[in-house]
One Martini backbone bead per residue (centre of mass of N, CA, C, O) as a GRO file, in nm:
protein
  291
    1MET     BB    1   0.090   0.022   0.033
    2ASP     BB    2   0.046   0.347   0.018
    3PRO     BB    3   0.161   0.551   0.268
    4HIS     BB    4  -0.054   0.783   0.197
    5VAL     BB    5  -0.278   0.596   0.261
    6ALA     BB    6  -0.232   0.544   0.555
    7ASP     BB    7  -0.214   0.859   0.647
    8ILE     BB    8  -0.526   0.934   0.574
    9LEU     BB    9  -0.656   0.728   0.774
   10ILE     BB   10  -0.513   0.817   1.032
   11GLU     BB   11  -0.658   1.091   0.998
   12SER     BB   12  -0.964   0.934   0.996
   13LEU     BB   13  -0.960   0.805   1.310
   14PRO     BB   14  -1.135   1.071   1.521
   15TYR     BB   15  -1.347   1.133   1.406
   16ILE     BB   16  -1.446   0.824   1.391
   17ARG     BB   17  -1.466   0.823   1.734
   18ARG     BB   18  -1.637   1.077   1.713
   19PHE     BB   19  -1.892   0.962   1.501
   20ALA     BB   20  -1.986   0.769   1.665
   21GLY     BB   21  -2.335   0.696   1.680
   22MET     BB   22  -2.422   0.946   1.538
   23THR     BB   23  -2.539   1.180   1.402
   24ILE     BB   24  -2.620   1.324   0.995
   25VAL     BB   25  -2.694   1.562   0.771
   26ILE     BB   26  -2.790   1.563   0.459
   27LYS     BB   27  -2.772   1.742   0.159
   28TYR     BB   28  -2.880   1.682  -0.152
   29GLY     BB   29  -2.759   1.835  -0.470
   30GLY     BB   30  -2.705   1.904  -0.805
   31HIS     BB   31  -2.439   1.794  -0.939
   32ALA     BB   32  -2.456   1.521  -0.775
   33MET     BB   33  -2.730   1.420  -0.875
   34VAL     BB   34  -2.632   1.440  -1.208
   35ASP     BB   35  -2.372   1.255  -1.168
   36GLU     BB   36  -2.254   0.952  -1.217
   37GLN     BB   37  -1.974   0.985  -1.110
   38LEU     BB   38  -2.082   1.089  -0.792
   39LYS     BB   39  -2.351   0.912  -0.751
   40ASN     BB   40  -2.177   0.688  -0.669
   41ASP     BB   41  -2.005   0.767  -0.487
   42PHE     BB   42  -2.171   0.879  -0.279
   43ALA     BB   43  -2.333   0.605  -0.148
   44ARG     BB   44  -2.020   0.495  -0.104
   45ASP     BB   45  -2.078   0.749   0.132
   46ILE     BB   46  -2.344   0.645   0.309
   47THR     BB   47  -2.283   0.339   0.333
   48LEU     BB   48  -1.970   0.400   0.529
   49LEU     BB   49  -2.085   0.531   0.743
   50LYS     BB   50  -2.270   0.341   0.859
   51PHE     BB   51  -2.089   0.125   0.929
   52ILE     BB   52  -1.863   0.284   1.133
   53GLY     BB   53  -2.123   0.400   1.337
   54ILE     BB   54  -2.294   0.626   1.154
   55HIS     BB   55  -2.647   0.798   1.100
   56PRO     BB   56  -2.727   0.910   0.823
   57VAL     BB   57  -2.928   1.130   0.674
   58VAL     BB   58  -3.102   1.187   0.343
   59VAL     BB   59  -3.159   1.485   0.207
   60HIS     BB   60  -3.354   1.599  -0.119
   61GLY     BB   61  -3.385   1.688  -0.409
   62GLY     BB   62  -3.465   1.768  -0.796
   63GLY     BB   63  -3.496   2.013  -1.056
   64PRO     BB   64  -3.426   1.912  -1.283
   65GLN     BB   65  -3.577   1.687  -1.292
   66ILE     BB   66  -3.838   1.834  -1.321
   67ASN     BB   67  -3.809   1.967  -1.518
   68ARG     BB   68  -3.799   1.796  -1.750
   69VAL     BB   69  -4.093   1.702  -1.706
   70LEU     BB   70  -4.262   1.946  -1.731
   71GLU     BB   71  -4.160   2.015  -2.038
   72GLN     BB   72  -4.276   1.666  -2.125
   73MET     BB   73  -4.617   1.835  -2.034
   74GLY     BB   74  -4.616   2.147  -2.066
   75ILE     BB   75  -4.519   2.253  -1.768
   76LYS     BB   76  -4.516   2.568  -1.710
   77THR     BB   77  -4.215   2.804  -1.521
   78SER     BB   78  -4.164   2.964  -1.193
   79PHE     BB   79  -4.037   3.226  -0.998
   80VAL     BB   80  -3.991   3.313  -0.669
   81ARG     BB   81  -3.741   3.435  -0.477
   82GLY     BB   82  -3.641   3.156  -0.537
   83MET     BB   83  -3.896   2.974  -0.630
   84ARG     BB   84  -4.124   2.762  -0.674
   85PHE     BB   85  -4.480   2.804  -0.831
   86THR     BB   86  -4.676   2.571  -0.708
   87ASP     BB   87  -4.937   2.435  -0.887
   88ALA     BB   88  -5.071   2.157  -0.834
   89ALA     BB   89  -4.979   2.066  -1.101
   90THR     BB   90  -4.740   2.065  -1.040
   91MET     BB   91  -4.705   1.951  -0.757
   92ASP     BB   92  -4.766   1.619  -0.911
   93VAL     BB   93  -4.499   1.627  -0.983
   94VAL     BB   94  -4.317   1.722  -0.736
   95GLU     BB   95  -4.416   1.409  -0.616
   96MET     BB   96  -4.304   1.199  -0.829
   97VAL     BB   97  -4.006   1.275  -0.857
   98LEU     BB   98  -3.984   1.286  -0.604
   99GLY     BB   99  -4.107   1.045  -0.405
  100GLY     BB  100  -3.992   0.842  -0.675
  101LYS     BB  101  -3.732   0.890  -0.849
  102VAL     BB  102  -3.553   1.023  -0.692
  103ASN     BB  103  -3.577   0.852  -0.429
  104LYS     BB  104  -3.566   0.551  -0.531
  105ASP     BB  105  -3.235   0.611  -0.713
  106ILE     BB  106  -3.135   0.685  -0.371
  107VAL     BB  107  -3.206   0.419  -0.285
  108ALA     BB  108  -3.077   0.168  -0.513
  109GLN     BB  109  -2.745   0.284  -0.471
  110ILE     BB  110  -2.740   0.203  -0.214
  111ASN     BB  111  -2.811  -0.072  -0.190
  112ARG     BB  112  -2.556  -0.180  -0.400
  113HIS     BB  113  -2.322  -0.105  -0.156
  114GLY     BB  114  -2.500  -0.237   0.118
  115GLY     BB  115  -2.703  -0.069   0.193
  116ARG     BB  116  -3.039   0.030   0.401
  117ALA     BB  117  -3.236   0.172   0.266
  118ILE     BB  118  -3.527   0.435   0.348
  119GLY     BB  119  -3.747   0.564   0.177
  120LEU     BB  120  -3.924   0.900   0.196
  121SER     BB  121  -4.140   1.201   0.249
  122GLY     BB  122  -4.384   1.354   0.466
  123LYS     BB  123  -4.602   1.180   0.447
  124ASP     BB  124  -4.430   0.906   0.676
  125GLY     BB  125  -4.543   0.956   0.962
  126GLY     BB  126  -4.568   1.246   1.040
  127LEU     BB  127  -4.302   1.396   0.920
  128ILE     BB  128  -4.437   1.662   0.759
  129SER     BB  129  -4.525   1.989   0.911
  130ALA     BB  130  -4.723   2.282   0.693
  131ARG     BB  131  -4.725   2.530   0.575
  132LYS     BB  132  -4.785   2.850   0.410
  133LEU     BB  133  -4.621   3.050   0.229
  134THR     BB  134  -4.532   3.365   0.333
  135ILE     BB  135  -4.447   3.663   0.104
  136LEU     BB  136  -4.232   3.955   0.086
  137GLY     BB  137  -4.240   4.214  -0.023
  138ASP     BB  138  -4.142   4.548  -0.118
  139LYS     BB  139  -4.121   4.819   0.036
  140LYS     BB  140  -4.340   5.086  -0.056
  141GLY     BB  141  -4.325   5.346   0.156
  142ASP     BB  142  -4.641   5.346   0.333
  143ALA     BB  143  -4.661   5.072   0.198
  144PRO     BB  144  -4.720   4.767   0.258
  145PRO     BB  145  -4.656   4.495   0.184
  146GLU     BB  146  -4.636   4.229  -0.054
  147ILE     BB  147  -4.821   3.964  -0.144
  148ILE     BB  148  -4.679   3.626  -0.260
  149ASP     BB  149  -4.772   3.383  -0.435
  150PRO     BB  150  -4.641   3.032  -0.505
  151GLY     BB  151  -4.820   2.835  -0.377
  152LEU     BB  152  -4.729   2.517  -0.305
  153VAL     BB  153  -4.559   2.656  -0.088
  154GLY     BB  154  -4.350   2.538   0.239
  155ASP     BB  155  -4.346   2.557   0.578
  156VAL     BB  156  -4.216   2.410   0.854
  157THR     BB  157  -4.407   2.327   1.148
  158ARG     BB  158  -4.291   2.024   1.171
  159ILE     BB  159  -4.112   1.738   1.328
  160ASP     BB  160  -4.085   1.379   1.318
  161PRO     BB  161  -3.877   1.164   1.402
  162ASP     BB  162  -3.944   0.838   1.499
  163ILE     BB  163  -3.934   0.712   1.230
  164ILE     BB  164  -3.619   0.788   1.180
  165THR     BB  165  -3.516   0.659   1.474
  166THR     BB  166  -3.607   0.332   1.388
  167LEU     BB  167  -3.409   0.310   1.134
  168ALA     BB  168  -3.161   0.370   1.246
  169SER     BB  169  -3.161   0.159   1.491
  170GLN     BB  170  -3.175  -0.087   1.291
  171GLY     BB  171  -2.969   0.004   0.994
  172PHE     BB  172  -3.141   0.228   0.811
  173ILE     BB  173  -3.143   0.423   0.592
  174PRO     BB  174  -3.317   0.785   0.557
  175VAL     BB  175  -3.459   0.893   0.289
  176ILE     BB  176  -3.570   1.239   0.189
  177ALA     BB  177  -3.882   1.454   0.031
  178PRO     BB  178  -3.933   1.711  -0.001
  179VAL     BB  179  -4.281   1.682   0.160
  180GLY     BB  180  -4.535   1.770   0.292
  181VAL     BB  181  -4.828   1.896   0.513
  182GLY     BB  182  -5.108   2.009   0.658
  183GLU     BB  183  -5.355   1.973   0.806
  184ASN     BB  184  -5.586   1.947   0.553
  185GLY     BB  185  -5.396   1.756   0.309
  186GLU     BB  186  -5.158   1.921   0.205
  187THR     BB  187  -4.951   1.981  -0.029
  188TYR     BB  188  -4.593   2.028  -0.025
  189ASN     BB  189  -4.312   2.237  -0.074
  190ILE     BB  190  -3.989   2.198   0.045
  191ASN     BB  191  -3.739   2.330   0.071
  192ALA     BB  192  -3.389   2.110   0.113
  193ASP     BB  193  -3.284   2.245   0.338
  194LEU     BB  194  -3.470   2.357   0.507
  195VAL     BB  195  -3.500   2.107   0.540
  196ALA     BB  196  -3.249   1.965   0.743
  197SER     BB  197  -3.236   2.184   0.957
  198LYS     BB  198  -3.552   2.014   1.072
  199VAL     BB  199  -3.418   1.743   1.115
  200ALA     BB  200  -3.164   1.806   1.261
  201SER     BB  201  -3.281   1.945   1.509
  202ALA     BB  202  -3.508   1.702   1.587
  203LEU     BB  203  -3.278   1.505   1.621
  204GLY     BB  204  -2.945   1.625   1.720
  205ALA     BB  205  -2.752   1.637   1.563
  206THR     BB  206  -2.363   1.739   1.519
  207ARG     BB  207  -2.473   1.760   1.201
  208LEU     BB  208  -2.498   1.961   0.875
  209ILE     BB  209  -2.466   1.902   0.561
  210LEU     BB  210  -2.418   2.096   0.240
  211LEU     BB  211  -2.464   2.108  -0.101
  212THR     BB  212  -2.311   2.185  -0.384
  213ASP     BB  213  -2.161   2.383  -0.677
  214VAL     BB  214  -1.939   2.562  -0.437
  215ASP     BB  215  -1.671   2.584  -0.249
  216GLY     BB  216  -1.863   2.836  -0.045
  217VAL     BB  217  -1.774   3.081   0.098
  218LEU     BB  218  -1.696   3.401  -0.009
  219ASP     BB  219  -1.461   3.679  -0.088
  220SER     BB  220  -1.361   3.927  -0.244
  221GLY     BB  221  -1.135   3.726  -0.403
  222GLY     BB  222  -1.278   3.427  -0.379
  223ASN     BB  223  -1.215   3.250  -0.154
  224LEU     BB  224  -1.222   3.040   0.098
  225ILE     BB  225  -1.417   3.031   0.410
  226SER     BB  226  -1.408   2.846   0.625
  227SER     BB  227  -1.519   2.972   0.840
  228ILE     BB  228  -1.792   3.057   1.056
  229ASP     BB  229  -1.958   3.273   1.274
  230ALA     BB  230  -2.315   3.316   1.422
  231GLY     BB  231  -2.280   3.613   1.463
  232ALA     BB  232  -2.142   3.732   1.127
  233ILE     BB  233  -2.386   3.717   0.909
  234GLY     BB  234  -2.523   3.992   0.930
  235GLU     BB  235  -2.308   4.148   0.772
  236MET     BB  236  -2.221   3.929   0.534
  237ILE     BB  237  -2.479   4.005   0.395
  238GLY     BB  238  -2.441   4.340   0.425
  239ASN     BB  239  -2.133   4.316   0.250
  240GLY     BB  240  -2.164   4.074   0.037
  241THR     BB  241  -2.044   3.797   0.106
  242VAL     BB  242  -2.370   3.728   0.142
  243SER     BB  243  -2.537   3.581  -0.176
  244GLY     BB  244  -2.787   3.529  -0.283
  245GLY     BB  245  -2.818   3.223  -0.254
  246MET     BB  246  -2.653   3.151  -0.001
  247ILE     BB  247  -2.818   3.256   0.169
  248PRO     BB  248  -3.051   3.073   0.303
  249LYS     BB  249  -2.856   2.899   0.372
  250ILE     BB  250  -2.744   3.017   0.575
  251GLU     BB  251  -3.028   3.091   0.728
  252TYR     BB  252  -3.024   2.716   0.778
  253ALA     BB  253  -2.787   2.806   0.874
  254LEU     BB  254  -2.834   2.903   1.191
  255ASP     BB  255  -3.087   2.773   1.274
  256ALA     BB  256  -2.969   2.521   1.360
  257ILE     BB  257  -2.775   2.666   1.551
  258TYR     BB  258  -3.014   2.769   1.746
  259ASN     BB  259  -3.083   2.413   1.775
  260GLY     BB  260  -2.801   2.307   1.876
  261ILE     BB  261  -2.606   2.252   1.643
  262GLU     BB  262  -2.234   2.217   1.603
  263LYS     BB  263  -2.227   2.215   1.324
  264VAL     BB  264  -2.214   2.359   0.919
  265GLN     BB  265  -2.134   2.238   0.609
  266ILE     BB  266  -2.025   2.374   0.343
  267ILE     BB  267  -2.002   2.205   0.010
  268ASN     BB  268  -1.913   2.054  -0.271
  269GLY     BB  269  -2.020   1.786  -0.474
  270LYS     BB  270  -1.824   1.791  -0.734
  271ARG     BB  271  -1.621   1.682  -0.507
  272ARG     BB  272  -1.492   1.355  -0.491
  273HIS     BB  273  -1.582   1.269  -0.188
  274SER     BB  274  -1.710   1.546  -0.004
  275VAL     BB  275  -1.811   1.459   0.243
  276LEU     BB  276  -1.542   1.283   0.376
  277LEU     BB  277  -1.313   1.566   0.347
  278GLU     BB  278  -1.462   1.697   0.560
  279LEU     BB  279  -1.492   1.440   0.834
  280PHE     BB  280  -1.210   1.365   0.836
  281THR     BB  281  -1.059   1.584   0.757
  282ASP     BB  282  -0.862   1.870   0.917
  283LYS     BB  283  -0.965   2.093   0.681
  284GLY     BB  284  -1.130   2.038   0.491
  285ILE     BB  285  -1.350   2.227   0.193
  286GLY     BB  286  -1.522   2.402   0.286
  287THR     BB  287  -1.762   2.567   0.523
  288GLU     BB  288  -1.813   2.646   0.872
  289VAL     BB  289  -2.026   2.667   1.066
  290VAL     BB  290  -2.056   2.819   1.402
  291ALA     BB  291  -2.116   2.971   1.712
   0.00000   0.00000   0.00000
C-alpha cells in the first residue's frame, strides 16, 4: 500500500472515533445528483458512514429532474424569489418526481453498495407537517409590503423524528423527499435545505452538511472562507460577502445552529467524496458555520 494512503486513514481515525454513534444529516442536491460518477461516489460514502457506526440521514432535492418532466409534459414553470411557483399541476409533478423517481433512485444506488436505505416522503408517519409559505415583497414608501403567493410552497411547522430514529436504530439509512403535508391534508413543496435544517434540529444531529455547486462562502477576492462565526453572518449579508443563493443556505444553517446543531458545513458536491473529505480530514474542504 502507498504510505500516503495509510497516512490518510490514520488522519481519519480520530474523526471516525468522535462521530461513532452520532447522527449526521446531509442535504443532497445540485450537480452531485446528476453526474453518474458523483452519484455513485455519494452512495458509497453514505454506505461507508453507516458501516463505521455513524447514522447518516439524507434529505434530497431534485430541481433539474422536476424541470425535465415539467418540460416533457408541457407545463410551464416560473420562480418567485428563487422558489418554484407551485400550482396544483406542478405539485403533482413535484411529488411524483421527488417521492417516486429521485428518491427511489437514491435508495437503489445506496442499496447497490451494500447499504440498507429506505425512502420517505414528508407524508410518511407524519414526518413533515407544513403550512403555506408567505412571501412579503419589497416595501414601497408607506404602503404595506405586497404579499406574494408562491402557490403550494410550504414552510415546516413540525418534524416528527420517530420514524427516522426507529429506522436508523434498526440499521437503515433514511432518504427523505422534501414534501410536507398541511393540517387539512394539503401537499406542499418545501425547500430541501430548509427541511434538512429542521430534520437536523429535530434529531439533535451532531452535524448538518449542505451539498452545493460551489466551494462554500467566498470572500471579495474569491477565496474560500473556511469558518464563519454565527454572530458574524448578519454583517456578512449586509456587506455582500454572503449574497444571492447563498443567503438562504446560510440562514438555514444559522437556524440549525440556534437549535443546537454543533456545526453546519457547506461543501462543493462536485468534488468526489466531498462528504468524507469534509468529515474525516483536518482541513476539510468547505465553509463551516459554528456557534
